[in-house]
Amino acid sequence: MDNVSYSMILTLMVPKETKSYLHVYFICFLALYLLILSINIRLVMVFIMEKALHEPMYMFLCHVCINGVYGASGFYPKILSDLILDSYVISFHMCALQAYVIYSSLLSEITILTVMAYDRYVAICKPLEYHSKLTKDTCVKLILFSWIVPNCFCITAALFSNLRPICKYHIDKLYCDNWSIVKLSCVSSFVNNVFGYAIIVIFFSFIVLIIVSYFKLISACKASLESRRKFWQTCLPHILSLMNFTFSILFDSIRYGANDISEGLRNFLALELVIVPPVFNPLIYGLNIKAVRKRVFPSCVAASENVLKRVKT
């Protein structure tokens, strides 16, 4: 692709009935973005400031929150500026950057969840080896793995997509993604498809690995009441997060697989991917893990404890 292509302006899908509901859309997206930032940043600060939470599991949770802010920042500032200016256009290089940020965040979430599954497997199935296996150096390497691997795949996918000649100029979506950029070209997408399927297979294998590890955890927890307690306290949020992420990916896949669905449903399926995970994940971990809940929502915890004391008396 020549340099001129990078200065080309692309049009994005215009939300339905934007003129009538412009202020409603803007307020909703702004509220969601502020909610995502406040919850995730609050959790990150708690993980950093509280020495009691300087454990491998909480280090990985911290990176889930950082990844949520990173991914959300690839979507919300752009849609908010589009709504303010009532102009749904984007330059080609900014479109490529947005696609990279959103999808590198999604793939990073899979690898982070895989690392967290390994952490819980060692903690519950091999508790005596936990601190020898999950050393500080090992945790740093696992965190680097969870960021470097997906970003390498996303950089390669971006290069395959962005070096193709363009003959179309409309993205049929509220934000840019890699497949939408591929469809702008009129040449064969065979290489992109093969690489895309390879990414799907590799990251689906990570999901399978997570599921297998949890089957092993459930089997190991049958023998010990303490193990069962630890499983439900720390692993249930992880399972809910994985289910939430998997459903988000399925919704996004359905949107591509069905050409006859309504515009409203198509927009909902596209937005579910960038709205639900960054909001859902911090709430799951903040509310379900007691050590986190006591520090993030201290007033709520104190109030609930007072109610329990009154009930007992």
Tab-separated table of C-alpha atoms in Angstrom:
chain	number	residue	atom	x	y	z
A	1	MET	CA	0.000	0.000	0.000
A	2	ASP	CA	1.316	3.447	-0.816
A	3	ASN	CA	1.559	6.279	1.678
A	4	VAL	CA	-1.494	8.034	0.209
A	5	SER	CA	-3.716	5.208	1.437
A	6	TYR	CA	-2.881	6.001	5.042
A	7	SER	CA	-4.308	9.519	4.659
A	8	MET	CA	-7.599	8.192	3.274
A	9	ILE	CA	-10.738	8.875	5.266
A	10	LEU	CA	-13.083	5.995	6.024
A	11	THR	CA	-16.722	6.261	7.085
A	12	LEU	CA	-18.127	4.342	10.046
A	13	MET	CA	-21.644	3.103	10.644
A	14	VAL	CA	-23.941	5.829	11.964
A	15	PRO	CA	-25.970	4.766	15.041
A	16	LYS	CA	-29.667	4.412	14.315
A	17	GLU	CA	-31.787	7.527	15.001
A	18	THR	CA	-28.694	9.449	16.095
A	19	LYS	CA	-30.366	12.838	15.675
A	20	SER	CA	-33.166	11.932	18.091
A	21	TYR	CA	-31.082	10.177	20.727
A	22	LEU	CA	-27.682	11.905	20.359
A	23	HIS	CA	-27.559	13.142	23.959
A	24	VAL	CA	-28.809	9.805	25.299
A	25	TYR	CA	-26.097	7.899	23.410
A	26	PHE	CA	-23.427	10.333	24.562
A	27	ILE	CA	-24.447	10.214	28.230
A	28	CYS	CA	-24.661	6.397	28.207
A	29	PHE	CA	-21.254	5.905	26.581
A	30	LEU	CA	-19.638	8.550	28.799
A	31	ALA	CA	-21.138	6.971	31.933
A	32	LEU	CA	-19.900	3.525	30.868
A	33	TYR	CA	-16.398	4.818	30.156
A	34	LEU	CA	-16.179	6.655	33.477
A	35	LEU	CA	-17.482	3.543	35.262
A	36	ILE	CA	-14.861	1.352	33.578
A	37	LEU	CA	-12.068	3.797	34.416
A	38	SER	CA	-13.137	4.349	38.026
A	39	ILE	CA	-13.657	0.674	38.941
A	40	ASN	CA	-10.567	-0.669	37.193
A	41	ILE	CA	-8.233	2.128	38.339
A	42	ARG	CA	-9.586	1.792	41.888
A	43	LEU	CA	-8.756	-1.921	41.869
A	44	VAL	CA	-5.286	-1.315	40.397
A	45	MET	CA	-4.511	1.250	43.107
A	46	VAL	CA	-5.681	-1.162	45.816
A	47	PHE	CA	-3.477	-3.945	44.419
A	48	ILE	CA	-0.471	-1.596	44.337
A	49	MET	CA	-0.971	0.120	47.715
A	50	GLU	CA	-1.978	-2.874	49.846
A	51	LYS	CA	1.046	-5.025	50.723
A	52	ALA	CA	-1.254	-7.861	51.779
A	53	LEU	CA	-2.334	-8.141	48.126
A	54	HIS	CA	1.209	-8.417	46.758
A	55	GLU	CA	0.593	-12.057	45.877
A	56	PRO	CA	0.722	-13.715	42.418
A	57	MET	CA	-3.069	-14.018	42.073
A	58	TYR	CA	-3.599	-10.308	42.773
A	59	MET	CA	-0.750	-9.339	40.441
A	60	PHE	CA	-2.582	-11.149	37.640
A	61	LEU	CA	-5.898	-9.537	38.640
A	62	CYS	CA	-4.186	-6.160	38.492
A	63	HIS	CA	-3.234	-6.820	34.884
A	64	VAL	CA	-6.806	-7.882	34.047
A	65	CYS	CA	-7.898	-4.408	35.193
A	66	ILE	CA	-5.097	-2.623	33.304
A	67	ASN	CA	-6.021	-4.572	30.189
A	68	GLY	CA	-9.673	-3.557	30.614
A	69	VAL	CA	-8.761	0.148	30.703
A	70	TYR	CA	-6.434	-0.308	27.706
A	71	GLY	CA	-9.103	-2.019	25.586
A	72	ALA	CA	-11.885	0.396	26.569
A	73	SER	CA	-9.678	3.373	25.675
A	74	GLY	CA	-9.487	2.037	22.136
A	75	PHE	CA	-13.256	2.464	21.697
A	76	TYR	CA	-14.892	5.017	24.003
A	77	PRO	CA	-12.895	8.223	23.248
A	78	LYS	CA	-13.558	7.743	19.504
A	79	ILE	CA	-17.290	7.054	19.798
A	80	LEU	CA	-17.689	9.986	22.203
A	81	SER	CA	-15.924	12.359	19.794
A	82	ASP	CA	-18.076	11.027	16.922
A	83	LEU	CA	-21.244	11.765	18.900
A	84	ILE	CA	-20.079	15.263	19.895
A	85	LEU	CA	-19.038	16.207	16.359
A	86	ASP	CA	-21.815	14.188	14.687
A	87	SER	CA	-19.165	13.019	12.225
A	88	TYR	CA	-18.591	9.286	11.864
A	89	VAL	CA	-15.324	9.212	9.943
A	90	ILE	CA	-11.822	7.967	10.727
A	91	SER	CA	-8.471	8.045	8.968
A	92	PHE	CA	-7.062	4.748	7.776
A	93	HIS	CA	-4.099	4.693	10.179
A	94	MET	CA	-6.336	5.579	13.160
A	95	CYS	CA	-8.726	2.817	12.084
A	96	ALA	CA	-5.831	0.350	12.047
A	97	LEU	CA	-4.690	1.566	15.478
A	98	GLN	CA	-8.181	1.201	16.951
A	99	ALA	CA	-8.518	-2.335	15.594
A	100	TYR	CA	-5.108	-3.229	17.012
A	101	VAL	CA	-5.868	-1.855	20.508
A	102	ILE	CA	-9.297	-3.512	20.812
A	103	TYR	CA	-8.237	-6.936	19.560
A	104	SER	CA	-4.851	-7.043	21.289
A	105	SER	CA	-6.787	-6.354	24.500
A	106	LEU	CA	-9.201	-9.224	23.795
A	107	LEU	CA	-6.421	-11.707	23.019
A	108	SER	CA	-4.454	-10.523	26.059
A	109	GLU	CA	-7.456	-11.316	28.214
A	110	ILE	CA	-7.352	-14.947	27.050
A	111	THR	CA	-3.660	-15.296	27.894
A	112	ILE	CA	-4.104	-13.562	31.277
A	113	LEU	CA	-6.980	-15.918	32.119
A	114	THR	CA	-4.747	-18.851	31.120
A	115	VAL	CA	-2.002	-17.637	33.449
A	116	MET	CA	-4.556	-17.208	36.247
A	117	ALA	CA	-5.813	-20.764	35.678
A	118	TYR	CA	-2.243	-22.042	36.119
A	119	ASP	CA	-1.899	-19.966	39.298
A	120	ARG	CA	-5.090	-21.469	40.791
A	121	TYR	CA	-4.064	-24.993	39.720
A	122	VAL	CA	-0.756	-24.758	41.581
A	123	ALA	CA	-2.351	-23.036	44.610
A	124	ILE	CA	-5.033	-25.712	45.088
A	125	CYS	CA	-3.507	-28.899	43.666
A	126	LYS	CA	0.104	-28.287	44.757
A	127	PRO	CA	-0.094	-25.846	47.693
A	128	LEU	CA	3.286	-26.825	49.146
A	129	GLU	CA	5.002	-25.946	45.861
A	130	TYR	CA	3.091	-22.695	45.293
A	131	HIS	CA	5.685	-20.193	46.523
A	132	SER	CA	8.567	-22.085	44.930
A	133	LYS	CA	6.830	-22.253	41.536
A	134	LEU	CA	5.153	-18.815	41.534
A	135	THR	CA	8.199	-16.713	42.425
A	136	LYS	CA	8.371	-13.009	41.614
A	137	ASP	CA	10.525	-13.714	38.542
A	138	THR	CA	8.091	-16.377	37.336
A	139	CYS	CA	5.141	-14.005	37.785
A	140	VAL	CA	6.904	-11.295	35.764
A	141	LYS	CA	7.638	-13.813	32.981
A	142	LEU	CA	4.000	-14.989	32.957
A	143	ILE	CA	2.736	-11.401	32.792
A	144	LEU	CA	5.147	-10.622	29.941
A	145	PHE	CA	3.968	-13.782	28.182
A	146	SER	CA	0.331	-12.696	28.552
A	147	TRP	CA	1.103	-9.368	26.857
A	148	ILE	CA	3.820	-10.213	24.308
A	149	VAL	CA	2.218	-13.283	22.677
A	150	PRO	CA	-1.146	-11.675	21.759
A	151	ASN	CA	0.535	-8.424	20.689
A	152	CYS	CA	2.874	-10.317	18.348
A	153	PHE	CA	-0.126	-11.992	16.696
A	154	CYS	CA	-1.990	-8.680	16.461
A	155	ILE	CA	0.993	-6.854	14.939
A	156	THR	CA	1.349	-9.582	12.298
A	157	ALA	CA	-2.400	-9.545	11.557
A	158	ALA	CA	-2.310	-5.739	11.286
A	159	LEU	CA	0.572	-5.872	8.807
A	160	PHE	CA	-1.249	-8.458	6.656
A	161	SER	CA	-4.384	-6.285	6.657
A	162	ASN	CA	-2.880	-2.818	6.289
A	163	LEU	CA	-0.492	-3.603	3.425
A	164	ARG	CA	-3.375	-4.502	1.110
A	165	PRO	CA	-4.622	-2.046	-1.554
A	166	ILE	CA	-7.946	-0.411	-0.640
A	167	CYS	CA	-10.918	-0.021	-2.974
A	168	LYS	CA	-13.745	0.495	-0.443
A	169	TYR	CA	-14.085	3.194	2.177
A	170	HIS	CA	-16.870	2.212	4.554
A	171	ILE	CA	-16.614	0.246	7.834
A	172	ASP	CA	-20.008	-1.352	8.519
A	173	LYS	CA	-19.513	-1.131	12.261
A	174	LEU	CA	-19.350	1.510	15.014
A	175	TYR	CA	-15.613	0.857	15.401
A	176	CYS	CA	-12.802	-0.637	13.338
A	177	ASP	CA	-11.723	-4.241	13.574
A	178	ASN	CA	-9.247	-6.319	11.603
A	179	TRP	CA	-11.797	-8.205	9.510
A	180	SER	CA	-13.566	-4.968	8.525
A	181	ILE	CA	-10.225	-3.582	7.311
A	182	VAL	CA	-9.569	-6.763	5.321
A	183	LYS	CA	-12.940	-6.382	3.570
A	184	LEU	CA	-11.946	-2.901	2.332
A	185	SER	CA	-9.580	-4.527	-0.166
A	186	CYS	CA	-10.674	-6.039	-3.476
A	187	VAL	CA	-7.805	-8.559	-3.667
A	188	SER	CA	-7.841	-12.100	-2.297
A	189	SER	CA	-7.977	-12.414	1.492
A	190	PHE	CA	-6.659	-16.006	1.528
A	191	VAL	CA	-3.521	-15.234	3.576
A	192	ASN	CA	-5.489	-13.145	6.056
A	193	ASN	CA	-8.078	-15.916	6.439
A	194	VAL	CA	-5.446	-18.595	7.032
A	195	PHE	CA	-3.666	-16.461	9.622
A	196	GLY	CA	-6.977	-15.544	11.247
A	197	TYR	CA	-7.972	-19.215	11.567
A	198	ALA	CA	-4.521	-19.994	13.003
A	199	ILE	CA	-5.050	-17.332	15.690
A	200	ILE	CA	-8.499	-18.763	16.470
A	201	VAL	CA	-7.090	-22.297	16.851
A	202	ILE	CA	-4.171	-21.169	19.053
A	203	PHE	CA	-6.266	-19.040	21.402
A	204	PHE	CA	-9.112	-21.559	21.467
A	205	SER	CA	-6.511	-24.082	22.679
A	206	PHE	CA	-5.799	-21.672	25.564
A	207	ILE	CA	-9.499	-21.716	26.464
A	208	VAL	CA	-9.517	-25.531	26.320
A	209	LEU	CA	-6.445	-25.546	28.582
A	210	ILE	CA	-8.294	-23.325	31.087
A	211	ILE	CA	-11.348	-25.624	31.042
A	212	VAL	CA	-9.196	-28.752	31.533
A	213	SER	CA	-7.347	-27.135	34.440
A	214	TYR	CA	-10.657	-26.359	36.149
A	215	PHE	CA	-11.893	-29.903	35.722
A	216	LYS	CA	-8.705	-31.006	37.479
A	217	LEU	CA	-9.300	-28.398	40.192
A	218	ILE	CA	-12.872	-29.588	40.775
A	219	SER	CA	-11.647	-33.176	41.020
A	220	ALA	CA	-8.885	-32.206	43.465
A	221	CYS	CA	-11.263	-30.164	45.646
A	222	LYS	CA	-13.521	-33.130	46.409
A	223	ALA	CA	-11.075	-34.490	48.977
A	224	SER	CA	-10.732	-31.361	51.111
A	225	LEU	CA	-13.193	-28.886	52.588
A	226	GLU	CA	-10.478	-26.211	52.694
A	227	SER	CA	-9.710	-26.780	49.005
A	228	ARG	CA	-13.405	-26.463	48.135
A	229	ARG	CA	-13.647	-23.205	50.077
A	230	LYS	CA	-10.562	-21.827	48.334
A	231	PHE	CA	-11.922	-22.937	44.949
A	232	TRP	CA	-15.285	-21.194	45.332
A	233	GLN	CA	-13.733	-18.064	46.796
A	234	THR	CA	-11.004	-17.488	44.196
A	235	CYS	CA	-11.925	-19.603	41.169
A	236	LEU	CA	-15.615	-18.778	40.776
A	237	PRO	CA	-14.860	-15.182	39.640
A	238	HIS	CA	-12.365	-16.586	37.143
A	239	ILE	CA	-14.966	-19.021	35.737
A	240	LEU	CA	-17.566	-16.242	35.464
A	241	SER	CA	-15.014	-14.017	33.725
A	242	LEU	CA	-14.172	-16.779	31.237
A	243	MET	CA	-17.882	-17.398	30.534
A	244	ASN	CA	-18.459	-13.668	30.044
A	245	PHE	CA	-15.527	-13.410	27.644
A	246	THR	CA	-16.544	-16.539	25.695
A	247	PHE	CA	-20.105	-15.284	25.238
A	248	SER	CA	-18.758	-11.921	24.058
A	249	ILE	CA	-16.607	-13.606	21.410
A	250	LEU	CA	-19.545	-15.814	20.325
A	251	PHE	CA	-21.777	-12.758	19.957
A	252	ASP	CA	-19.152	-11.064	17.813
A	253	SER	CA	-18.804	-14.216	15.679
A	254	ILE	CA	-22.592	-14.440	15.225
A	255	ARG	CA	-22.576	-10.884	13.924
A	256	TYR	CA	-20.142	-11.868	11.166
A	257	GLY	CA	-21.845	-15.163	10.377
A	258	ALA	CA	-25.336	-13.742	9.846
A	259	ASN	CA	-25.944	-11.232	7.073
A	260	ASP	CA	-29.704	-10.966	7.521
A	261	ILE	CA	-29.835	-9.713	11.126
A	262	SER	CA	-31.224	-6.254	11.868
A	263	GLU	CA	-28.993	-3.199	12.265
A	264	GLY	CA	-30.004	-2.800	15.915
A	265	LEU	CA	-29.062	-6.388	16.783
A	266	ARG	CA	-25.838	-6.104	14.776
A	267	ASN	CA	-24.850	-3.016	16.769
A	268	PHE	CA	-25.733	-4.739	20.041
A	269	LEU	CA	-23.570	-7.762	19.191
A	270	ALA	CA	-20.669	-5.479	18.243
A	271	LEU	CA	-20.950	-3.312	21.360
A	272	GLU	CA	-21.303	-6.263	23.751
A	273	LEU	CA	-17.645	-7.068	23.099
A	274	VAL	CA	-16.380	-3.639	24.209
A	275	ILE	CA	-18.911	-2.936	26.977
A	276	VAL	CA	-19.485	-6.070	29.039
A	277	PRO	CA	-15.973	-7.513	29.747
A	278	PRO	CA	-14.327	-4.295	31.062
A	279	VAL	CA	-17.351	-3.581	33.290
A	280	PHE	CA	-18.105	-7.160	34.323
A	281	ASN	CA	-14.581	-8.332	35.222
A	282	PRO	CA	-13.701	-5.790	37.950
A	283	LEU	CA	-17.159	-6.140	39.498
A	284	ILE	CA	-16.793	-9.942	39.622
A	285	TYR	CA	-13.387	-9.827	41.299
A	286	GLY	CA	-14.172	-6.838	43.483
A	287	LEU	CA	-17.384	-8.333	44.876
A	288	ASN	CA	-16.533	-12.049	45.056
A	289	ILE	CA	-12.999	-12.136	46.463
A	290	LYS	CA	-13.208	-11.157	50.129
A	291	ALA	CA	-9.655	-9.794	50.412
A	292	VAL	CA	-10.359	-7.425	47.516
A	293	ARG	CA	-13.923	-6.596	48.549
A	294	LYS	CA	-12.834	-5.479	52.050
A	295	ARG	CA	-10.455	-2.914	50.558
A	296	VAL	CA	-12.431	-1.727	47.527
A	297	PHE	CA	-15.850	-1.560	49.196
A	298	PRO	CA	-14.966	-1.129	52.907
A	299	SER	CA	-18.184	0.672	53.854
A	300	CYS	CA	-20.357	-1.991	52.219
A	301	VAL	CA	-18.439	-4.780	53.941
A	302	ALA	CA	-18.688	-3.039	57.327
A	303	ALA	CA	-22.427	-2.510	56.882
A	304	SER	CA	-23.023	-6.152	55.946
A	305	GLU	CA	-20.977	-7.352	58.930
A	306	ASN	CA	-23.022	-5.145	61.261
A	307	VAL	CA	-26.239	-6.565	59.848
A	308	LEU	CA	-24.983	-10.127	60.387
A	309	LYS	CA	-24.016	-9.322	63.985
A	310	ARG	CA	-27.488	-7.925	64.674
A	311	VAL	CA	-29.121	-10.983	63.125
A	312	LYS	CA	-27.007	-13.307	65.294
A	313	THR	CA	-27.810	-11.374	68.470
